[in-house]
Short mmCIF file of C-alpha atoms and ligand atoms in Angstrom, two decimals:
data_model
loop_
_atom_site.label_atom_id
_atom_site.label_comp_id
_atom_site.label_asym_id
_atom_site.label_seq_id
_atom_site.Cartn_x
_atom_site.Cartn_y
_atom_site.Cartn_z
CA MET A 1 81.88 123.28 105.39
CA CYS A 2 81.21 126.69 104.07
CA ASP A 3 79.23 129.55 105.43
CA GLY A 4 75.33 128.64 105.80
CA MET A 5 75.68 124.62 105.49
CA SER A 6 75.04 122.25 107.85
CA VAL A 7 76.69 118.71 108.12
CA THR A 8 75.04 116.34 106.92
CA ARG A 9 75.29 112.86 107.96
CA VAL A 10 75.80 110.20 104.72
CA VAL A 11 75.61 106.91 104.58
CA ILE A 12 76.65 105.40 101.28
CA ALA A 13 76.27 101.37 100.44
CA GLY A 14 79.20 100.15 98.34
CA ALA A 15 82.59 101.32 98.20
CA GLY A 16 83.50 101.08 94.57
CA PHE A 17 84.72 103.20 92.69
CA ALA A 18 81.31 106.10 92.81
CA GLY A 19 81.17 104.90 96.89
CA LEU A 20 84.22 105.76 97.61
CA SER A 21 85.09 109.03 95.40
CA SER A 22 81.82 110.31 96.83
CA ALA A 23 82.45 109.63 100.34
CA LEU A 24 86.10 111.84 99.96
CA PHE A 25 84.42 114.49 98.22
CA LEU A 26 81.60 114.61 101.09
CA ALA A 27 84.08 114.56 103.73
CA ARG A 28 86.23 117.00 102.24
CA ARG A 29 83.11 118.99 101.99
CA GLY A 30 82.87 119.00 106.22
CA HIS A 31 79.57 116.23 105.98
CA GLN A 32 79.61 113.52 108.25
CA VAL A 33 80.11 109.89 106.32
CA THR A 34 79.22 106.47 106.95
CA MET A 35 80.11 103.71 104.06
CA ILE A 36 79.14 100.37 104.12
CA GLU A 37 80.89 97.83 102.28
CA ARG A 38 80.51 93.98 101.54
CA ASP A 39 84.28 92.84 100.64
CA GLY A 40 87.27 93.15 103.37
CA ALA A 41 90.11 95.64 102.65
CA PRO A 42 92.81 95.27 100.16
CA PRO A 43 95.94 93.23 101.34
CA ASP A 44 98.92 95.95 102.19
CA GLY A 45 101.68 94.89 99.62
CA ALA A 46 102.87 95.43 96.11
CA PRO A 47 100.26 96.71 93.32
CA SER A 48 100.23 92.87 91.14
CA ASP A 49 98.94 91.94 95.25
CA ASP A 50 95.84 93.63 94.86
CA VAL A 51 95.15 91.96 91.99
CA ASP A 52 96.08 88.48 93.08
CA SER A 53 95.12 88.41 96.54
CA TRP A 54 92.34 90.66 96.91
CA ARG A 55 88.86 88.74 97.16
CA HIS A 56 86.47 91.53 95.88
CA PRO A 57 83.54 89.58 94.75
CA GLY A 58 81.45 92.51 94.91
CA VAL A 59 83.12 94.16 91.87
CA PRO A 60 82.99 90.89 89.17
CA GLN A 61 84.93 93.44 86.87
CA GLY A 62 87.72 93.65 89.07
CA ARG A 63 89.68 91.50 86.82
CA GLN A 64 88.86 93.66 83.79
CA THR A 65 90.72 96.57 81.86
CA HIS A 66 89.87 100.08 83.12
CA ALA A 67 90.81 103.30 81.69
CA LEU A 68 89.91 106.24 83.46
CA LEU A 69 89.15 109.01 80.79
CA ALA A 70 90.24 112.39 81.14
CA ARG A 71 86.81 113.72 83.05
CA ALA A 72 87.16 111.24 85.76
CA ARG A 73 90.67 112.23 86.05
CA ARG A 74 89.92 116.16 85.89
CA ILE A 75 87.23 115.62 88.47
CA LEU A 76 90.30 113.96 90.72
CA ALA A 77 92.21 116.57 90.18
CA ASP A 78 89.89 119.30 90.97
CA GLU A 79 88.63 117.28 94.14
CA ALA A 80 91.19 115.34 95.28
CA PRO A 81 94.98 116.09 94.00
CA ASP A 82 96.69 113.63 96.23
CA VAL A 83 94.70 110.67 94.81
CA ILE A 84 96.32 111.31 91.52
CA ALA A 85 99.84 111.79 93.17
CA ALA A 86 98.93 108.11 94.86
CA PHE A 87 98.04 106.59 91.64
CA LEU A 88 101.00 107.64 90.14
CA GLU A 89 103.19 106.72 93.28
CA ARG A 90 101.58 102.86 92.68
CA GLY A 91 102.64 103.17 88.94
CA ILE A 92 99.30 104.07 87.62
CA ARG A 93 99.76 105.43 84.07
CA GLU A 94 98.93 108.71 82.76
CA ILE A 95 98.81 109.58 79.26
CA PRO A 96 97.77 112.39 77.11
CA VAL A 97 94.74 112.38 75.39
CA VAL A 98 94.94 112.40 71.55
CA VAL A 99 92.46 111.81 69.15
CA GLY A 100 93.64 111.98 65.21
CA ALA A 101 94.84 115.42 65.14
CA GLY A 102 93.41 116.67 67.70
CA ARG A 103 94.53 116.96 71.56
CA LEU A 104 93.06 118.04 74.58
CA GLU A 105 95.87 120.52 75.86
CA GLY A 106 96.07 120.22 79.70
CA GLU A 107 94.28 116.74 79.52
CA LEU A 108 95.27 113.41 80.99
CA MET A 109 94.16 110.13 81.27
CA LEU A 110 94.79 107.17 83.50
CA LEU A 111 95.15 103.57 82.98
CA SER A 112 95.13 100.74 85.54
CA ARG A 113 94.34 97.54 86.51
CA ARG A 114 90.81 98.00 88.04
CA LEU A 115 92.01 96.44 90.57
CA VAL A 116 95.54 98.57 91.72
CA ALA A 117 93.64 101.79 90.89
CA GLU A 118 90.75 100.82 93.52
CA ALA A 119 92.80 99.61 95.97
CA GLU A 120 94.93 102.87 96.30
CA LEU A 121 91.12 105.06 96.74
CA ARG A 122 90.13 102.73 99.15
CA ARG A 123 93.24 103.16 101.20
CA ILE A 124 93.25 106.94 100.82
CA VAL A 125 89.18 106.79 101.81
CA ALA A 126 90.17 104.89 104.80
CA ARG A 127 92.84 107.52 106.40
CA GLU A 128 90.24 110.56 105.21
CA PRO A 129 88.84 112.31 108.70
CA GLY A 130 84.94 112.55 108.50
CA ILE A 131 84.66 109.00 107.07
CA THR A 132 83.73 106.04 109.52
CA MET A 133 83.75 102.75 107.17
CA LEU A 134 82.06 99.35 108.02
CA ILE A 135 84.05 96.81 106.08
CA GLY A 136 82.86 93.19 105.57
CA ASP A 137 79.02 94.50 107.20
CA ALA A 138 76.40 95.00 104.35
CA VAL A 139 73.31 96.80 104.01
CA THR A 140 70.22 94.73 104.36
CA GLY A 141 67.25 97.01 104.52
CA LEU A 142 66.29 100.91 104.66
CA GLN A 143 65.04 102.39 107.59
CA VAL A 144 61.56 104.26 106.38
CA SER A 145 59.47 107.05 107.87
CA PRO A 146 56.67 108.65 107.45
CA GLY A 147 57.05 111.89 105.09
CA GLY A 148 55.00 114.45 104.15
CA ALA A 149 53.84 113.56 100.52
CA VAL A 150 56.06 110.42 100.66
CA PRO A 151 57.80 108.39 102.76
CA VAL A 152 61.49 109.29 103.91
CA VAL A 153 64.12 107.19 104.08
CA THR A 154 66.19 107.92 107.38
CA GLY A 155 69.02 105.17 107.65
CA VAL A 156 69.91 101.55 107.00
CA HIS A 157 69.55 98.09 108.76
CA LEU A 158 72.96 96.25 108.66
CA ARG A 159 73.74 92.72 108.42
CA SER A 160 75.28 92.40 111.60
CA GLY A 161 72.22 93.32 113.28
CA GLY A 162 72.97 97.69 113.53
CA ARG A 163 71.39 100.46 112.15
CA VAL A 164 72.92 103.62 111.14
CA ASP A 165 71.20 106.82 110.96
CA ALA A 166 71.15 109.16 108.04
CA ASP A 167 69.73 112.08 106.56
CA VAL A 168 70.88 111.37 102.87
CA VAL A 169 71.42 107.03 102.32
CA VAL A 170 73.35 106.88 99.01
CA ASP A 171 72.41 103.50 96.89
CA ALA A 172 76.28 102.92 95.94
CA GLY A 173 75.63 99.03 95.37
CA GLY A 174 76.89 98.89 91.85
CA ARG A 175 75.06 96.75 88.47
CA ARG A 176 73.80 93.87 91.58
CA SER A 177 72.41 96.83 93.83
CA ALA A 178 69.59 95.14 95.70
CA LEU A 179 67.85 98.77 96.00
CA PRO A 180 64.47 97.08 94.37
CA GLU A 181 64.40 93.99 97.29
CA TRP A 182 64.82 96.78 99.63
CA PHE A 183 61.93 98.98 98.51
CA ALA A 184 60.18 96.13 98.27
CA ALA A 185 60.39 95.05 101.69
CA SER A 186 59.77 98.48 103.57
CA GLY A 187 56.76 98.46 101.19
CA LEU A 188 57.39 101.17 98.80
CA PRO A 189 57.25 101.57 95.31
CA ILE A 190 58.95 99.10 92.94
CA PRO A 191 61.61 101.35 91.15
CA ILE A 192 61.08 102.04 87.38
CA GLU A 193 63.63 100.23 85.51
CA GLU A 194 65.12 99.87 81.59
CA ARG A 195 67.03 97.64 80.43
CA GLN A 196 68.90 96.10 77.53
CA GLU A 197 70.73 92.99 77.35
CA CYS A 198 73.97 93.46 75.51
CA GLY A 199 74.02 90.33 73.88
CA PHE A 200 77.89 89.69 74.05
CA PHE A 201 80.45 89.35 76.59
CA TYR A 202 83.98 89.90 77.36
CA LEU A 203 87.62 88.06 77.41
CA THR A 204 90.27 90.03 79.08
CA ARG A 205 93.95 88.56 79.74
CA PHE A 206 97.21 91.05 81.26
CA TYR A 207 100.47 90.68 80.29
CA ALA A 208 103.89 92.03 81.60
CA VAL A 209 105.82 94.32 79.08
CA ARG A 210 108.41 92.01 78.04
CA ARG A 211 112.07 93.21 78.84
CA GLY A 212 113.77 95.79 75.64
CA CYS A 213 110.13 95.87 74.45
CA GLN A 214 107.67 98.69 74.00
CA PRO A 215 103.84 98.08 73.23
CA PRO A 216 102.55 100.63 71.19
CA GLU A 217 100.69 103.97 72.34
CA SER A 218 97.22 103.37 74.01
CA LYS A 219 94.18 105.52 72.40
CA MET A 220 90.90 105.59 73.79
CA PRO A 221 88.35 103.98 71.91
CA ALA A 222 91.10 101.44 72.17
CA SER A 223 88.71 98.73 70.17
CA MET A 224 89.18 97.69 67.08
CA PRO A 225 85.75 96.04 65.17
CA LEU A 226 85.74 93.03 63.45
CA ASP A 227 82.94 91.45 61.99
CA TYR A 228 82.43 89.24 64.38
CA ALA A 229 84.29 90.09 67.30
CA THR A 230 86.17 93.42 68.96
CA VAL A 231 89.32 93.43 69.90
CA LEU A 232 90.51 96.01 72.62
CA ALA A 233 94.21 97.08 73.71
CA MET A 234 95.05 98.85 76.59
CA GLY A 235 98.13 99.74 78.57
CA ALA A 236 97.61 99.50 82.17
CA ASP A 237 99.90 100.11 85.42
CA ASN A 238 103.16 99.30 86.60
CA ASP A 239 104.47 98.10 82.88
CA THR A 240 101.22 95.43 82.48
CA PHE A 241 98.79 95.95 79.35
CA SER A 242 95.54 94.17 78.56
CA LEU A 243 93.94 92.56 75.37
CA THR A 244 89.80 91.68 75.55
CA VAL A 245 88.18 90.07 72.72
CA THR A 246 84.37 90.78 72.75
CA LEU A 247 82.17 88.11 71.21
CA SER A 248 78.19 87.43 70.57
CA VAL A 249 76.90 85.46 73.62
CA ASP A 250 75.27 83.15 70.70
CA ASP A 251 78.58 82.42 69.29
CA PRO A 252 79.63 78.81 69.34
CA PHE A 253 83.12 79.06 69.57
CA ARG A 254 83.29 81.38 72.56
CA SER A 255 83.94 78.67 75.13
CA ALA A 256 86.86 77.94 73.27
CA LEU A 257 88.72 81.40 73.35
CA ARG A 258 88.93 80.76 77.03
CA GLU A 259 92.02 78.83 76.49
CA SER A 260 95.00 80.46 76.77
CA ASP A 261 96.53 79.39 73.76
CA ARG A 262 93.94 80.14 71.61
CA PHE A 263 93.00 83.73 72.83
CA ASP A 264 97.00 84.05 72.30
CA ALA A 265 96.91 82.67 68.66
CA PHE A 266 93.78 84.38 67.80
CA VAL A 267 94.70 87.89 69.37
CA ARG A 268 98.54 87.41 67.56
CA ALA A 269 96.45 87.09 64.47
CA VAL A 270 94.42 90.49 64.15
CA PRO A 271 97.01 93.43 62.85
CA HIS A 272 95.63 95.53 65.95
CA SER A 273 96.96 93.75 68.78
CA ALA A 274 99.60 91.85 67.08
CA PRO A 275 102.16 94.32 68.20
CA TRP A 276 101.06 94.23 71.14
CA ILE A 277 101.00 90.65 72.11
CA ASP A 278 104.26 90.60 70.65
CA ALA A 279 105.38 92.73 73.25
CA GLY A 280 104.39 90.82 76.57
CA VAL A 281 104.38 88.08 78.70
CA PRO A 282 100.85 86.51 80.10
CA ILE A 283 100.53 87.51 83.40
CA SER A 284 96.84 86.13 84.16
CA ASP A 285 94.51 83.63 82.48
CA VAL A 286 91.75 84.85 80.58
CA SER A 287 89.17 85.93 82.82
CA MET A 288 85.39 86.52 81.25
CA MET A 289 82.87 89.09 82.10
CA ALA A 290 79.15 87.86 80.95
CA ARG A 291 75.80 89.17 81.32
CA ILE A 292 76.73 92.28 80.38
CA GLU A 293 73.69 95.18 80.06
CA ASN A 294 72.69 98.57 79.60
CA ARG A 295 70.18 99.48 82.83
CA ARG A 296 68.76 102.74 83.98
CA ARG A 297 67.04 102.51 87.74
CA ARG A 298 64.56 105.73 88.76
CA ILE A 299 63.01 106.17 91.63
CA THR A 300 60.85 109.24 90.54
CA SER A 301 58.29 108.88 88.22
CA ASP A 302 56.16 111.68 86.50
CA ASN A 303 54.41 112.08 89.82
CA GLY A 304 57.27 112.59 91.31
CA PRO A 305 59.60 110.93 93.93
CA MET A 306 58.49 107.77 95.03
CA VAL A 307 60.48 108.64 97.97
CA GLY A 308 62.89 111.38 100.02
CA GLY A 309 66.16 111.17 101.78
CA ILE A 310 67.62 107.84 99.53
CA VAL A 311 69.84 108.44 95.86
CA LEU A 312 71.03 106.25 93.49
CA LEU A 313 74.97 106.85 92.54
CA GLY A 314 77.23 105.45 89.69
CA ASP A 315 75.92 102.13 88.16
CA ALA A 316 73.22 101.56 90.79
CA ALA A 317 71.38 104.43 88.64
CA LEU A 318 72.58 103.86 85.45
CA HIS A 319 75.24 101.81 83.68
CA THR A 320 76.34 101.06 79.85
CA ASN A 321 78.16 98.44 78.45
CA PRO A 322 81.73 99.21 79.01
CA THR A 323 83.63 99.24 75.43
CA LEU A 324 83.51 103.10 75.61
CA GLY A 325 85.11 102.97 79.44
CA ARG A 326 82.87 105.43 80.45
CA GLY A 327 81.33 104.05 83.94
CA ILE A 328 83.82 105.38 86.01
CA SER A 329 83.92 109.23 84.58
CA MET A 330 80.07 109.29 84.87
CA GLY A 331 80.38 107.72 88.27
CA LEU A 332 82.50 110.52 89.43
CA MET A 333 80.68 113.40 88.15
CA HIS A 334 77.68 112.13 89.90
CA ALA A 335 79.68 111.80 93.02
CA GLN A 336 80.57 115.26 92.70
CA HIS A 337 77.26 116.59 92.02
CA LEU A 338 75.97 114.79 95.22
CA ALA A 339 78.94 116.42 97.46
CA GLU A 340 78.05 120.03 95.94
CA VAL A 341 74.47 119.57 97.08
CA VAL A 342 73.61 116.95 99.60
CA HIS A 343 73.29 120.01 102.20
CA LEU A 344 69.67 120.39 100.20
CA ALA A 345 68.39 117.10 101.75
CA VAL A 346 68.38 117.80 105.27
CA ASP A 347 65.00 120.31 104.72
CA ASP A 348 63.46 119.03 101.50
CA PRO A 349 64.72 115.08 101.10
CA ALA A 350 61.92 114.39 98.89
CA GLY A 351 62.46 117.40 96.76
CA PHE A 352 66.29 116.79 96.42
CA VAL A 353 65.81 113.23 95.27
CA GLU A 354 63.63 114.61 92.27
CA SER A 355 66.64 117.56 91.72
CA PHE A 356 69.48 114.84 91.67
CA SER A 357 67.50 112.57 89.57
CA ALA A 358 66.64 115.37 87.00
CA TRP A 359 70.12 116.16 87.34
CA THR A 360 71.09 112.50 86.53
CA ASP A 361 68.98 112.53 83.43
CA GLU A 362 70.18 115.35 82.32
CA HIS A 363 74.02 114.91 82.49
CA LEU A 364 74.29 111.17 82.73
CA GLY A 365 71.30 110.46 80.36
CA VAL A 366 72.85 111.36 77.55
CA TRP A 367 75.66 109.30 77.50
CA TYR A 368 73.25 106.28 78.42
CA ASP A 369 70.69 106.90 75.37
CA SER A 370 73.97 106.95 72.89
CA GLN A 371 75.63 103.63 74.37
CA VAL A 372 72.12 101.74 74.04
CA ALA A 373 71.77 102.93 70.08
CA ALA A 374 75.37 102.10 69.64
CA ASP A 375 75.12 98.96 71.21
CA ALA A 376 72.18 97.48 69.01
CA ASN A 377 74.44 98.20 66.41
CA THR A 378 77.20 96.21 67.44
CA LEU A 379 74.71 93.61 68.62
CA GLU A 380 73.68 93.48 64.82
CA ARG A 381 77.25 93.74 63.24
CA LEU A 382 78.23 90.40 65.87
CA ALA A 383 75.46 88.40 64.75
CA ALA A 384 75.78 88.55 61.09
CA GLY A 385 79.46 88.01 61.53
CA VAL A 386 78.72 85.22 63.30
CA ARG A 387 76.49 84.14 60.09
CA GLY A 388 79.90 85.37 58.10
CA GLU A 389 77.89 88.35 57.08
CA ARG A 390 78.85 91.77 57.28
CA VAL A 391 76.50 94.75 58.54
CA THR A 392 78.29 98.03 57.35
CA ALA A 393 76.95 100.36 60.70
CA VAL A 394 77.10 104.10 58.07
CA ASP A 395 73.44 103.14 56.79
CA THR A 396 71.52 106.39 58.39
CA PRO A 397 72.61 109.48 58.17
CA ALA A 398 73.27 109.71 61.78
CA THR A 399 75.85 106.73 61.73
CA ARG A 400 77.33 108.10 58.59
CA PHE A 401 77.94 111.76 59.88
CA ALA A 402 79.63 110.01 63.13
CA ALA A 403 81.76 107.54 60.75
CA GLY A 404 82.51 110.45 58.87
CA ALA A 405 83.74 112.27 62.07
CA PHE A 406 86.17 109.72 63.59
CA ALA A 407 87.18 109.75 59.75
CA CYS A 408 87.77 113.16 59.20
CA ALA A 409 89.27 113.77 62.79
CA ALA A 410 92.56 111.71 61.70
CA HIS A 411 93.47 114.65 59.70
CA ASN A 412 91.53 118.04 61.30
CA GLU A 413 92.71 119.47 64.22
CA VAL A 414 89.84 120.59 65.15
CA VAL A 415 87.72 117.69 64.32
CA GLY A 416 89.79 115.09 66.54
CA THR A 417 89.74 118.11 69.55
CA ALA A 418 85.57 117.88 69.25
CA VAL A 419 85.82 114.03 69.00
CA ALA A 420 88.40 113.94 72.14
CA ASN A 421 85.79 116.18 73.97
CA MET A 422 83.00 113.37 73.30
CA ILE A 423 84.84 110.55 73.90
CA HIS A 424 86.40 111.78 77.15
CA LEU A 425 82.87 112.98 78.15
CA PHE A 426 83.41 116.61 78.25
CA ALA A 427 81.08 117.45 75.66
CA PRO A 428 77.50 114.85 74.55
CA PRO A 429 77.48 114.62 71.02
CA HIS A 430 74.90 117.64 70.28
CA GLU A 431 77.60 119.82 72.04
CA ALA A 432 80.97 118.59 70.26
CA PHE A 433 79.45 118.68 66.69
CA GLY A 434 77.07 121.11 66.87
CA ASP A 435 79.45 124.22 66.15
CA PRO A 436 79.76 124.96 62.74
CA SER A 437 83.38 124.73 62.84
CA VAL A 438 83.53 121.06 63.56
CA ALA A 439 79.95 120.32 61.94
CA VAL A 440 81.42 122.15 58.20
CA PRO A 441 84.50 120.34 58.08
CA ILE A 442 82.96 117.05 58.64
CA THR A 443 79.69 117.67 55.81
CA GLU A 444 82.26 118.73 53.39
CA PHE A 445 84.52 115.75 54.42
CA LEU A 446 81.57 113.50 53.20
CA ALA A 447 80.77 115.20 50.42
CA SER A 448 84.40 114.12 48.87
CA GLY A 449 82.81 110.87 49.33
CA PRO A 450 85.37 108.50 51.05
CA SER A 451 84.86 105.31 51.78
CA LEU A 452 83.72 104.53 55.13
CA ASP A 453 83.67 100.71 55.29
CA ARG A 454 85.75 98.53 57.58
CA PRO A 455 88.20 97.32 56.01
CA PRO A 456 88.41 93.23 55.44
CA ASP A 457 88.46 91.12 58.28
CA ILE A 458 91.91 89.76 59.30
CA PRO A 459 91.45 86.96 60.29
CA ASN A 460 88.13 86.26 58.33
CA ARG A 461 85.93 84.04 60.23
CA LYS A 462 86.31 81.43 58.38
CA ALA A 463 90.36 81.10 59.51
CA PHE A 464 88.66 82.67 63.05
CA GLU A 465 86.85 79.38 62.92
CA SER A 466 89.92 76.90 61.53
CA MET A 467 92.03 78.84 64.34
CA LEU A 468 89.54 77.89 66.75
CA SER A 469 88.88 74.22 65.64
CA ALA A 470 92.15 73.05 65.71
CA GLU A 471 93.18 70.83 67.89
C1 FAD B 501 84.24 94.44 81.66
C2 FAD B 501 84.23 95.72 82.17
C3 FAD B 501 85.02 96.25 81.78
C4 FAD B 501 85.25 97.98 82.28
N1 FAD B 501 86.21 98.97 81.81
C5 FAD B 501 85.76 100.21 82.44
C6 FAD B 501 86.88 101.47 81.62
O1 FAD B 501 87.55 100.86 81.40
N2 FAD B 501 86.64 102.38 82.26
C7 FAD B 501 85.94 102.78 82.96
O2 FAD B 501 85.38 104.31 83.53
N3 FAD B 501 84.54 102.45 83.45
C8 FAD B 501 84.56 100.81 82.94
N4 FAD B 501 83.85 99.14 83.84
C9 FAD B 501 82.66 99.92 84.31
C10 FAD B 501 82.83 100.32 86.10
O3 FAD B 501 83.89 98.72 85.92
C11 FAD B 501 81.95 100.54 86.63
O4 FAD B 501 81.03 101.98 85.84
C12 FAD B 501 82.04 101.54 88.20
O5 FAD B 501 83.31 100.26 88.55
C13 FAD B 501 81.29 101.72 88.53
O6 FAD B 501 81.46 101.85 89.88
P1 FAD B 501 80.32 101.77 91.09
O7 FAD B 501 80.40 102.07 92.56
O8 FAD B 501 79.01 102.66 90.98
O9 FAD B 501 79.99 100.24 91.46
P2 FAD B 501 81.25 99.13 91.70
O10 FAD B 501 82.05 99.71 91.32
O11 FAD B 501 80.42 97.71 91.50
O12 FAD B 501 80.88 99.27 93.41
C14 FAD B 501 79.36 98.29 94.07
C15 FAD B 501 80.32 98.32 95.32
O13 FAD B 501 79.19 97.81 96.42
C16 FAD B 501 79.41 96.64 96.97
N5 FAD B 501 78.22 96.52 97.58
C17 FAD B 501 77.21 96.04 97.13
N6 FAD B 501 76.13 95.90 97.59
C18 FAD B 501 76.16 95.82 98.77
C19 FAD B 501 75.53 96.05 100.18
N7 FAD B 501 74.13 95.52 99.93
N8 FAD B 501 76.46 96.38 101.42
C20 FAD B 501 77.54 96.82 101.16
N9 FAD B 501 78.00 96.88 99.95
C21 FAD B 501 77.26 96.57 98.69
C22 FAD B 501 80.25 95.72 96.22
O14 FAD B 501 81.03 95.17 97.23
C23 FAD B 501 81.09 96.49 95.54
O15 FAD B 501 82.43 97.24 96.46
C24 FAD B 501 84.12 98.17 83.49
C25 FAD B 501 82.93 97.73 83.44
C26 FAD B 501 82.67 96.08 82.85
C27 FAD B 501 82.09 95.40 83.45
#
């Protein structure tokens, strides 16, 4: 504990990536943490047991591909380097950050089957002094006291019937957090929400690297857009990798692609994923993750905070379509900030909520906003692709500049480094591209009249449909 700081009693609802990392960062600053998690502990066993035997329905994306961008790894390196060491010991893969001709020196990213990394983090947090874990219980409501201008949350009610008092309650319940129900039951105002249904869903299959084979190098972004689909290929822990296909929810072939043989036939036909599947042996079925949305939830309005003593963390505050793999990095940024400022809540619970929300808007909202804009384009592309039509995504100055930046990154080191800084969440677009040393080469490149069109689809829509219709 730093001089002059008091111990804050923090209750965290939800032990996903954001909840677990904030518990660790808080406890290591001397705060007293109680975590409540609905789902049981991971098994003691090999990494594949974390995936195959851990019942963790609270994280429905558990069987999907997960990358920890360089920003997430940097925060872990600064706050809890032992976590990175344990990840590597467990077989989680670490790779350099390279985008075209650019490279982030000194930064790395981590690739893992989600549950392998989360299970390891959970074990570390469970051993950490200063953290009490109530596993197999759930937060069912809030304890609220009258405050000054607004009421103040002073603890949580548990499904088991108990109650835990706190100076700060953290909702880290993920995209399915029940915060609006808790607020309603306590007579608090309805949280403010923005939502955008993404209109597409994810199909993922995992593979083990075939003996004697070498899959291609993993890159971020890991995705390749076709007119009617997006295909992602990404390495993971212990010589495994995953292939993911994103389709429109309105695609009439969406069910057919869930069949393992057809899924493999399709990814083998796509040039981006073909070398991967040739190097792998399937180790899972095809898992689906549907109902993907972008959602931002706020408990402050133009009139100030609705309540004191509670903050929303990670996906509970804002989450985006995961194609760019930003969720865990954003959750860790949030967790680190919480640990730095949580002591301020004791004397001013409402002011703390207000300043935490403002920080969230400023530092995480920028990523949320850019994803919402990108997803509108993706949805339009997929919807047109299902009809056998093509939408070019470079018809406005902003999309043309972005496409030019990515194309220019392939051969220009300064631009490649700027794009890498943006992809890995070190700099938002206006910062990454605002400097003339980055903007000028992109503008000059665009002035040279390059073609920014995507190459023709392989397989094209007709071939995709006949592949999936064949008996
Ligand atoms: C298909 C898909 C792929 C993704 N890929 C990536 C990727 O490659 N890289 C990346 O960075 N991010 C990725 N993400 C995003 C990432 O999964 C989330 O951003 C991240 O898990 C958010 O962490 P969290 O702790 O906020 O929530 P979660 O990880 O969802 O954890 C919430 C936890 O709260 C528990 N809980 C909920 N309510 C209660 C309650 N009332 N009481 C007790 N416990 C409760 C749940 O059981 C769960 O354990 C992906 C997401 C999806 C959907």
